[in-house]
Amino acid sequence: MTHQKQSMFSKSCEYGIKAMIYIASQSMLDRRVKIGEVVEHIDSPVAFTAKIVGALVKENVVQSVTGPYGGFYIDKHRMSQIMMIDIVTAIDGDSIFNGCGLGLKECDNEQPCPMHYKFVKIRADLKRMLNSTSILELAQGLESGKSILMR
Amino acid sequence: MTHQKQSMFSKSCEYGIKAMIYIASQSMLDRRVKIGEVVEHIDSPVAFTAKIVGALVKENVVQSVTGPYGGFYIDKHRMSQIMMIDIVTAIDGDSIFNGCGLGLKECDNEQPCPMHYKFVKIRADLKRMLNSTSILELAQGLESGKSILMR
DNA sequence: TTTATTTAGGATAAATTTGTCTTAAATAGA
DNA sequence: TCTATTTAAGACAAATTTATCCTAAATAAA
Ligand code: FES
Ligand code: FES
């Protein structure tokens, strides 16, 4: 049994989050960005990332314009209200918060799995964190050079 | 973009944990159990579960005996020292604790991703929880009827 | 020793996730 | 209008995870 590649979020979700942070950081500078520029800055496969970003357009997390001088952008005034949880649930759904950690059909206080009370606290913290973290905050960290999206 | 099935642990890990809890609960009653009995109590595919449990035998989490009257068991006196983190890392590895939540090559305090400081706390809590939760504790919860492995 | 039972382990297959490629639709400028 | 550029969207392919099937090895009892 060789190890899995299990991580907190799916690859789709990782790409989606990074793409949103990069687009937001450029929207702060009033720059619309093309998908090619996005993937250069987050090191992700272009067509796959385009699909994920496209899905987030449908979810109204990000806006797009087709054609020359087109690209993606996020409305400056909405950036403080777009929370990480919106992006994560749009891509990965809510099972990481609401599903049973041991895979039972539903997570249920009345008929808990053996790890239930251990999990609920961790998941509540994760949910709270994603709920209170805005795309604005993360984009500011990137723009100020405090954080990076590639290495 | 239809939602992923992203959860905390892989299916392999979920099956592995549940199998260990069931085997431990029976070992408390001095019962060795066959894989068929295990999967009946945790609702998992038999051959797949057998592989995962087999891997945990190699990792010395659980013991096995082949042939008639054989099966799996966990040494009573070790049950308080077998921690959830041992099972999780044996199957899913350590990337959920130590890897970057946004998929950067490594998680690094010096060059953090935008969510780094948000992630480290959650991951430390998760790690601490798994580090301090023994198979004994979970098996006792199951045996006493406080928790269940199927529904 | 022979047979039955059970775990061990490999080959293979199905399902899901991740990724590519191609064409269509929208838009701006010449 | 025509062309170039860019997102939208679908078909397809590769990689990984999940799952099945078959045979070997170990062991206990007749
Ligand atoms: S029932 Fe398993 S986490 Fe709640
Ligand atoms: S660098 Fe991303 S979580 Fe630490």
JSON list of C-alpha atoms in Angstrom, two decimals, chain B:
[
{"chain": "B", "resi": 1, "resn": "MET", "atom": "CA", "xyz": [-18.48, 21.60, -12.82]},
{"chain": "B", "resi": 2, "resn": "THR", "atom": "CA", "xyz": [-20.25, 19.05, -10.70]},
{"chain": "B", "resi": 3, "resn": "HIS", "atom": "CA", "xyz": [-18.99, 18.72, -7.16]},
{"chain": "B", "resi": 4, "resn": "GLN", "atom": "CA", "xyz": [-16.10, 16.50, -6.17]},
{"chain": "B", "resi": 5, "resn": "LYS", "atom": "CA", "xyz": [-16.35, 13.90, -3.44]},
{"chain": "B", "resi": 6, "resn": "GLN", "atom": "CA", "xyz": [-13.54, 15.46, -1.49]},
{"chain": "B", "resi": 7, "resn": "SER", "atom": "CA", "xyz": [-13.46, 14.39, 2.12]},
{"chain": "B", "resi": 8, "resn": "MET", "atom": "CA", "xyz": [-11.00, 14.47, 4.98]},
{"chain": "B", "resi": 9, "resn": "PHE", "atom": "CA", "xyz": [-9.58, 10.99, 4.32]},
{"chain": "B", "resi": 10, "resn": "SER", "atom": "CA", "xyz": [-9.44, 8.68, 1.31]},
{"chain": "B", "resi": 11, "resn": "LYS", "atom": "CA", "xyz": [-11.87, 5.76, 1.05]},
{"chain": "B", "resi": 12, "resn": "SER", "atom": "CA", "xyz": [-8.94, 3.45, 1.80]},
{"chain": "B", "resi": 13, "resn": "CYS", "atom": "CA", "xyz": [-8.28, 5.37, 4.98]},
{"chain": "B", "resi": 14, "resn": "GLU", "atom": "CA", "xyz": [-11.93, 5.39, 6.03]},
{"chain": "B", "resi": 15, "resn": "TYR", "atom": "CA", "xyz": [-12.13, 1.63, 5.54]},
{"chain": "B", "resi": 16, "resn": "GLY", "atom": "CA", "xyz": [-8.83, 1.13, 7.33]},
{"chain": "B", "resi": 17, "resn": "ILE", "atom": "CA", "xyz": [-9.88, 3.15, 10.36]},
{"chain": "B", "resi": 18, "resn": "LYS", "atom": "CA", "xyz": [-13.28, 1.47, 10.62]},
{"chain": "B", "resi": 19, "resn": "ALA", "atom": "CA", "xyz": [-11.73, -1.98, 10.23]},
{"chain": "B", "resi": 20, "resn": "MET", "atom": "CA", "xyz": [-9.22, -1.24, 12.99]},
{"chain": "B", "resi": 21, "resn": "ILE", "atom": "CA", "xyz": [-11.94, 0.00, 15.32]},
{"chain": "B", "resi": 22, "resn": "TYR", "atom": "CA", "xyz": [-14.06, -3.09, 14.72]},
{"chain": "B", "resi": 23, "resn": "ILE", "atom": "CA", "xyz": [-11.13, -5.49, 15.11]},
{"chain": "B", "resi": 24, "resn": "ALA", "atom": "CA", "xyz": [-10.07, -3.69, 18.30]},
{"chain": "B", "resi": 25, "resn": "SER", "atom": "CA", "xyz": [-13.59, -3.89, 19.71]},
{"chain": "B", "resi": 26, "resn": "GLN", "atom": "CA", "xyz": [-13.58, -7.65, 19.20]},
{"chain": "B", "resi": 27, "resn": "SER", "atom": "CA", "xyz": [-10.04, -8.06, 20.47]},
{"chain": "B", "resi": 28, "resn": "MET", "atom": "CA", "xyz": [-11.26, -6.50, 23.71]},
{"chain": "B", "resi": 29, "resn": "LEU", "atom": "CA", "xyz": [-13.55, -9.54, 23.94]},
{"chain": "B", "resi": 30, "resn": "ASP", "atom": "CA", "xyz": [-10.65, -11.86, 23.00]},
{"chain": "B", "resi": 31, "resn": "ARG", "atom": "CA", "xyz": [-12.21, -12.57, 19.62]},
{"chain": "B", "resi": 32, "resn": "ARG", "atom": "CA", "xyz": [-10.11, -12.96, 16.48]},
{"chain": "B", "resi": 33, "resn": "VAL", "atom": "CA", "xyz": [-12.12, -11.88, 13.43]},
{"chain": "B", "resi": 34, "resn": "LYS", "atom": "CA", "xyz": [-12.09, -12.90, 9.78]},
{"chain": "B", "resi": 35, "resn": "ILE", "atom": "CA", "xyz": [-12.16, -10.29, 7.04]},
{"chain": "B", "resi": 36, "resn": "GLY", "atom": "CA", "xyz": [-15.69, -11.32, 6.06]},
{"chain": "B", "resi": 37, "resn": "GLU", "atom": "CA", "xyz": [-16.94, -10.50, 9.52]},
{"chain": "B", "resi": 38, "resn": "VAL", "atom": "CA", "xyz": [-15.11, -7.17, 9.48]},
{"chain": "B", "resi": 39, "resn": "VAL", "atom": "CA", "xyz": [-16.66, -5.98, 6.23]},
{"chain": "B", "resi": 40, "resn": "GLU", "atom": "CA", "xyz": [-20.14, -7.04, 7.38]},
{"chain": "B", "resi": 41, "resn": "HIS", "atom": "CA", "xyz": [-19.77, -4.70, 10.31]},
{"chain": "B", "resi": 42, "resn": "ILE", "atom": "CA", "xyz": [-18.26, -1.75, 8.47]},
{"chain": "B", "resi": 43, "resn": "ASP", "atom": "CA", "xyz": [-20.06, -2.09, 5.12]},
{"chain": "B", "resi": 44, "resn": "SER", "atom": "CA", "xyz": [-17.02, -2.10, 2.83]},
{"chain": "B", "resi": 45, "resn": "PRO", "atom": "CA", "xyz": [-15.84, -4.16, -0.19]},
{"chain": "B", "resi": 46, "resn": "VAL", "atom": "CA", "xyz": [-14.18, -7.33, 1.06]},
{"chain": "B", "resi": 47, "resn": "ALA", "atom": "CA", "xyz": [-11.16, -7.72, -1.24]},
{"chain": "B", "resi": 48, "resn": "PHE", "atom": "CA", "xyz": [-10.31, -4.03, -1.13]},
{"chain": "B", "resi": 49, "resn": "THR", "atom": "CA", "xyz": [-10.62, -3.94, 2.64]},
{"chain": "B", "resi": 50, "resn": "ALA", "atom": "CA", "xyz": [-8.48, -7.06, 2.90]},
{"chain": "B", "resi": 51, "resn": "LYS", "atom": "CA", "xyz": [-5.66, -5.25, 1.10]},
{"chain": "B", "resi": 52, "resn": "ILE", "atom": "CA", "xyz": [-5.86, -2.24, 3.35]},
{"chain": "B", "resi": 53, "resn": "VAL", "atom": "CA", "xyz": [-5.91, -4.36, 6.50]},
{"chain": "B", "resi": 54, "resn": "GLY", "atom": "CA", "xyz": [-3.04, -6.39, 5.03]},
{"chain": "B", "resi": 55, "resn": "ALA", "atom": "CA", "xyz": [-1.03, -3.20, 4.63]},
{"chain": "B", "resi": 56, "resn": "LEU", "atom": "CA", "xyz": [-1.73, -2.33, 8.26]},
{"chain": "B", "resi": 57, "resn": "VAL", "atom": "CA", "xyz": [-0.47, -5.79, 9.26]},
{"chain": "B", "resi": 58, "resn": "LYS", "atom": "CA", "xyz": [2.82, -4.91, 7.56]},
{"chain": "B", "resi": 59, "resn": "GLU", "atom": "CA", "xyz": [2.84, -1.62, 9.45]},
{"chain": "B", "resi": 60, "resn": "ASN", "atom": "CA", "xyz": [2.37, -3.60, 12.64]},
{"chain": "B", "resi": 61, "resn": "VAL", "atom": "CA", "xyz": [-0.89, -1.86, 13.57]},
{"chain": "B", "resi": 62, "resn": "VAL", "atom": "CA", "xyz": [-2.80, -5.17, 13.59]},
{"chain": "B", "resi": 63, "resn": "GLN", "atom": "CA", "xyz": [-1.82, -8.84, 13.74]},
{"chain": "B", "resi": 64, "resn": "SER", "atom": "CA", "xyz": [-2.98, -11.73, 11.54]},
{"chain": "B", "resi": 65, "resn": "VAL", "atom": "CA", "xyz": [-3.11, -15.52, 11.59]},
{"chain": "B", "resi": 66, "resn": "THR", "atom": "CA", "xyz": [-3.69, -17.53, 8.40]},
{"chain": "B", "resi": 67, "resn": "GLY", "atom": "CA", "xyz": [-5.67, -20.72, 8.04]},
{"chain": "B", "resi": 68, "resn": "PRO", "atom": "CA", "xyz": [-8.67, -22.17, 9.88]},
{"chain": "B", "resi": 69, "resn": "TYR", "atom": "CA", "xyz": [-9.42, -20.35, 13.16]},
{"chain": "B", "resi": 70, "resn": "GLY", "atom": "CA", "xyz": [-7.26, -17.56, 11.81]},
{"chain": "B", "resi": 71, "resn": "GLY", "atom": "CA", "xyz": [-8.13, -13.92, 11.36]},
{"chain": "B", "resi": 72, "resn": "PHE", "atom": "CA", "xyz": [-7.11, -10.50, 12.61]},
{"chain": "B", "resi": 73, "resn": "TYR", "atom": "CA", "xyz": [-6.61, -9.17, 16.11]},
{"chain": "B", "resi": 74, "resn": "ILE", "atom": "CA", "xyz": [-4.95, -6.35, 18.00]},
{"chain": "B", "resi": 75, "resn": "ASP", "atom": "CA", "xyz": [-2.91, -6.97, 21.11]},
{"chain": "B", "resi": 76, "resn": "LYS", "atom": "CA", "xyz": [-5.01, -5.75, 24.07]},
{"chain": "B", "resi": 77, "resn": "HIS", "atom": "CA", "xyz": [-2.06, -4.19, 25.78]},
{"chain": "B", "resi": 78, "resn": "ARG", "atom": "CA", "xyz": [-1.07, -2.15, 22.73]},
{"chain": "B", "resi": 79, "resn": "MET", "atom": "CA", "xyz": [-4.51, -0.72, 22.01]},
{"chain": "B", "resi": 80, "resn": "SER", "atom": "CA", "xyz": [-3.96, 2.35, 24.19]},
{"chain": "B", "resi": 81, "resn": "GLN", "atom": "CA", "xyz": [-0.77, 3.12, 22.30]},
{"chain": "B", "resi": 82, "resn": "ILE", "atom": "CA", "xyz": [-2.06, 2.72, 18.76]},
{"chain": "B", "resi": 83, "resn": "MET", "atom": "CA", "xyz": [-3.11, 6.20, 17.75]},
{"chain": "B", "resi": 84, "resn": "MET", "atom": "CA", "xyz": [-5.30, 7.32, 14.88]},
{"chain": "B", "resi": 85, "resn": "ILE", "atom": "CA", "xyz": [-2.37, 9.20, 13.40]},
{"chain": "B", "resi": 86, "resn": "ASP", "atom": "CA", "xyz": [-0.52, 5.90, 12.93]},
{"chain": "B", "resi": 87, "resn": "ILE", "atom": "CA", "xyz": [-3.36, 4.51, 10.83]},
{"chain": "B", "resi": 88, "resn": "VAL", "atom": "CA", "xyz": [-3.92, 7.69, 8.85]},
{"chain": "B", "resi": 89, "resn": "THR", "atom": "CA", "xyz": [-0.26, 8.23, 8.02]},
{"chain": "B", "resi": 90, "resn": "ALA", "atom": "CA", "xyz": [0.19, 4.56, 7.11]},
{"chain": "B", "resi": 91, "resn": "ILE", "atom": "CA", "xyz": [-2.56, 4.87, 4.48]},
{"chain": "B", "resi": 92, "resn": "ASP", "atom": "CA", "xyz": [-2.86, 8.52, 3.43]},
{"chain": "B", "resi": 93, "resn": "GLY", "atom": "CA", "xyz": [0.62, 9.70, 4.28]},
{"chain": "B", "resi": 94, "resn": "ASP", "atom": "CA", "xyz": [1.36, 12.98, 5.99]},
{"chain": "B", "resi": 95, "resn": "SER", "atom": "CA", "xyz": [0.45, 15.48, 3.28]},
{"chain": "B", "resi": 96, "resn": "ILE", "atom": "CA", "xyz": [-2.80, 16.42, 5.00]},
{"chain": "B", "resi": 97, "resn": "PHE", "atom": "CA", "xyz": [-0.72, 17.62, 8.00]},
{"chain": "B", "resi": 98, "resn": "ASN", "atom": "CA", "xyz": [2.49, 18.71, 6.39]},
{"chain": "B", "resi": 99, "resn": "GLY", "atom": "CA", "xyz": [1.66, 19.58, 2.79]},
{"chain": "B", "resi": 100, "resn": "CYS", "atom": "CA", "xyz": [0.64, 23.03, 1.58]},
{"chain": "B", "resi": 101, "resn": "GLY", "atom": "CA", "xyz": [-3.13, 23.40, 1.51]},
{"chain": "B", "resi": 102, "resn": "LEU", "atom": "CA", "xyz": [-2.90, 25.14, -1.85]},
{"chain": "B", "resi": 103, "resn": "GLY", "atom": "CA", "xyz": [-0.60, 22.53, -3.37]},
{"chain": "B", "resi": 104, "resn": "LEU", "atom": "CA", "xyz": [2.74, 24.36, -3.34]},
{"chain": "B", "resi": 105, "resn": "LYS", "atom": "CA", "xyz": [5.70, 21.99, -3.41]},
{"chain": "B", "resi": 106, "resn": "GLU", "atom": "CA", "xyz": [6.30, 22.33, 0.32]},
{"chain": "B", "resi": 107, "resn": "CYS", "atom": "CA", "xyz": [4.62, 24.24, 3.11]},
{"chain": "B", "resi": 108, "resn": "ASP", "atom": "CA", "xyz": [7.16, 26.84, 4.14]},
{"chain": "B", "resi": 109, "resn": "ASN", "atom": "CA", "xyz": [6.93, 29.54, 6.82]},
{"chain": "B", "resi": 110, "resn": "GLU", "atom": "CA", "xyz": [9.48, 31.67, 4.99]},
{"chain": "B", "resi": 111, "resn": "GLN", "atom": "CA", "xyz": [7.61, 31.65, 1.68]},
{"chain": "B", "resi": 112, "resn": "PRO", "atom": "CA", "xyz": [4.03, 31.02, 2.68]},
{"chain": "B", "resi": 113, "resn": "CYS", "atom": "CA", "xyz": [1.05, 30.69, 0.36]},
{"chain": "B", "resi": 114, "resn": "PRO", "atom": "CA", "xyz": [-1.76, 33.20, 0.99]},
{"chain": "B", "resi": 115, "resn": "MET", "atom": "CA", "xyz": [-3.64, 30.81, 3.26]},
{"chain": "B", "resi": 116, "resn": "HIS", "atom": "CA", "xyz": [-0.63, 29.43, 5.11]},
{"chain": "B", "resi": 117, "resn": "TYR", "atom": "CA", "xyz": [-1.22, 30.92, 8.55]},
{"chain": "B", "resi": 118, "resn": "LYS", "atom": "CA", "xyz": [-4.89, 30.02, 8.33]},
{"chain": "B", "resi": 119, "resn": "PHE", "atom": "CA", "xyz": [-4.06, 26.43, 7.49]},
{"chain": "B", "resi": 120, "resn": "VAL", "atom": "CA", "xyz": [-1.34, 25.78, 10.02]},
{"chain": "B", "resi": 121, "resn": "LYS", "atom": "CA", "xyz": [-3.68, 26.17, 12.94]},
{"chain": "B", "resi": 122, "resn": "ILE", "atom": "CA", "xyz": [-6.34, 23.86, 11.51]},
{"chain": "B", "resi": 123, "resn": "ARG", "atom": "CA", "xyz": [-3.77, 21.26, 10.59]},
{"chain": "B", "resi": 124, "resn": "ALA", "atom": "CA", "xyz": [-2.08, 21.43, 13.98]},
{"chain": "B", "resi": 125, "resn": "ASP", "atom": "CA", "xyz": [-5.46, 20.85, 15.63]},
{"chain": "B", "resi": 126, "resn": "LEU", "atom": "CA", "xyz": [-6.18, 17.90, 13.35]},
{"chain": "B", "resi": 127, "resn": "LYS", "atom": "CA", "xyz": [-2.75, 16.43, 13.98]},
{"chain": "B", "resi": 128, "resn": "ARG", "atom": "CA", "xyz": [-3.08, 16.90, 17.73]},
{"chain": "B", "resi": 129, "resn": "MET", "atom": "CA", "xyz": [-6.49, 15.25, 17.68]},
{"chain": "B", "resi": 130, "resn": "LEU", "atom": "CA", "xyz": [-5.28, 12.20, 15.73]},
{"chain": "B", "resi": 131, "resn": "ASN", "atom": "CA", "xyz": [-2.15, 12.02, 17.87]},
{"chain": "B", "resi": 132, "resn": "SER", "atom": "CA", "xyz": [-4.14, 11.88, 21.08]},
{"chain": "B", "resi": 133, "resn": "THR", "atom": "CA", "xyz": [-6.92, 9.54, 19.98]},
{"chain": "B", "resi": 134, "resn": "SER", "atom": "CA", "xyz": [-6.22, 5.87, 20.61]},
{"chain": "B", "resi": 135, "resn": "ILE", "atom": "CA", "xyz": [-7.83, 2.88, 18.97]},
{"chain": "B", "resi": 136, "resn": "LEU", "atom": "CA", "xyz": [-8.76, 1.74, 22.49]},
{"chain": "B", "resi": 137, "resn": "GLU", "atom": "CA", "xyz": [-10.83, 4.84, 23.14]},
{"chain": "B", "resi": 138, "resn": "LEU", "atom": "CA", "xyz": [-12.73, 4.49, 19.87]},
{"chain": "B", "resi": 139, "resn": "ALA", "atom": "CA", "xyz": [-13.28, 0.74, 20.31]},
{"chain": "B", "resi": 140, "resn": "GLN", "atom": "CA", "xyz": [-14.69, 1.37, 23.79]},
{"chain": "B", "resi": 141, "resn": "GLY", "atom": "CA", "xyz": [-17.14, 3.88, 22.37]},
{"chain": "B", "resi": 142, "resn": "LEU", "atom": "CA", "xyz": [-18.28, 1.31, 19.84]},
{"chain": "B", "resi": 143, "resn": "GLU", "atom": "CA", "xyz": [-18.54, -1.52, 22.33]},
{"chain": "B", "resi": 144, "resn": "SER", "atom": "CA", "xyz": [-20.53, 0.56, 24.81]},
{"chain": "B", "resi": 145, "resn": "GLY", "atom": "CA", "xyz": [-23.02, 1.43, 22.07]},
{"chain": "B", "resi": 146, "resn": "LYS", "atom": "CA", "xyz": [-22.17, 5.13, 22.18]},
{"chain": "B", "resi": 147, "resn": "SER", "atom": "CA", "xyz": [-21.12, 5.03, 18.53]},
{"chain": "B", "resi": 148, "resn": "ILE", "atom": "CA", "xyz": [-21.70, 3.01, 15.38]},
{"chain": "B", "resi": 149, "resn": "LEU", "atom": "CA", "xyz": [-19.75, 1.99, 12.26]},
{"chain": "B", "resi": 150, "resn": "MET", "atom": "CA", "xyz": [-22.67, 1.40, 9.87]},
{"chain": "B", "resi": 151, "resn": "ARG", "atom": "CA", "xyz": [-26.11, 2.74, 9.16]}
]
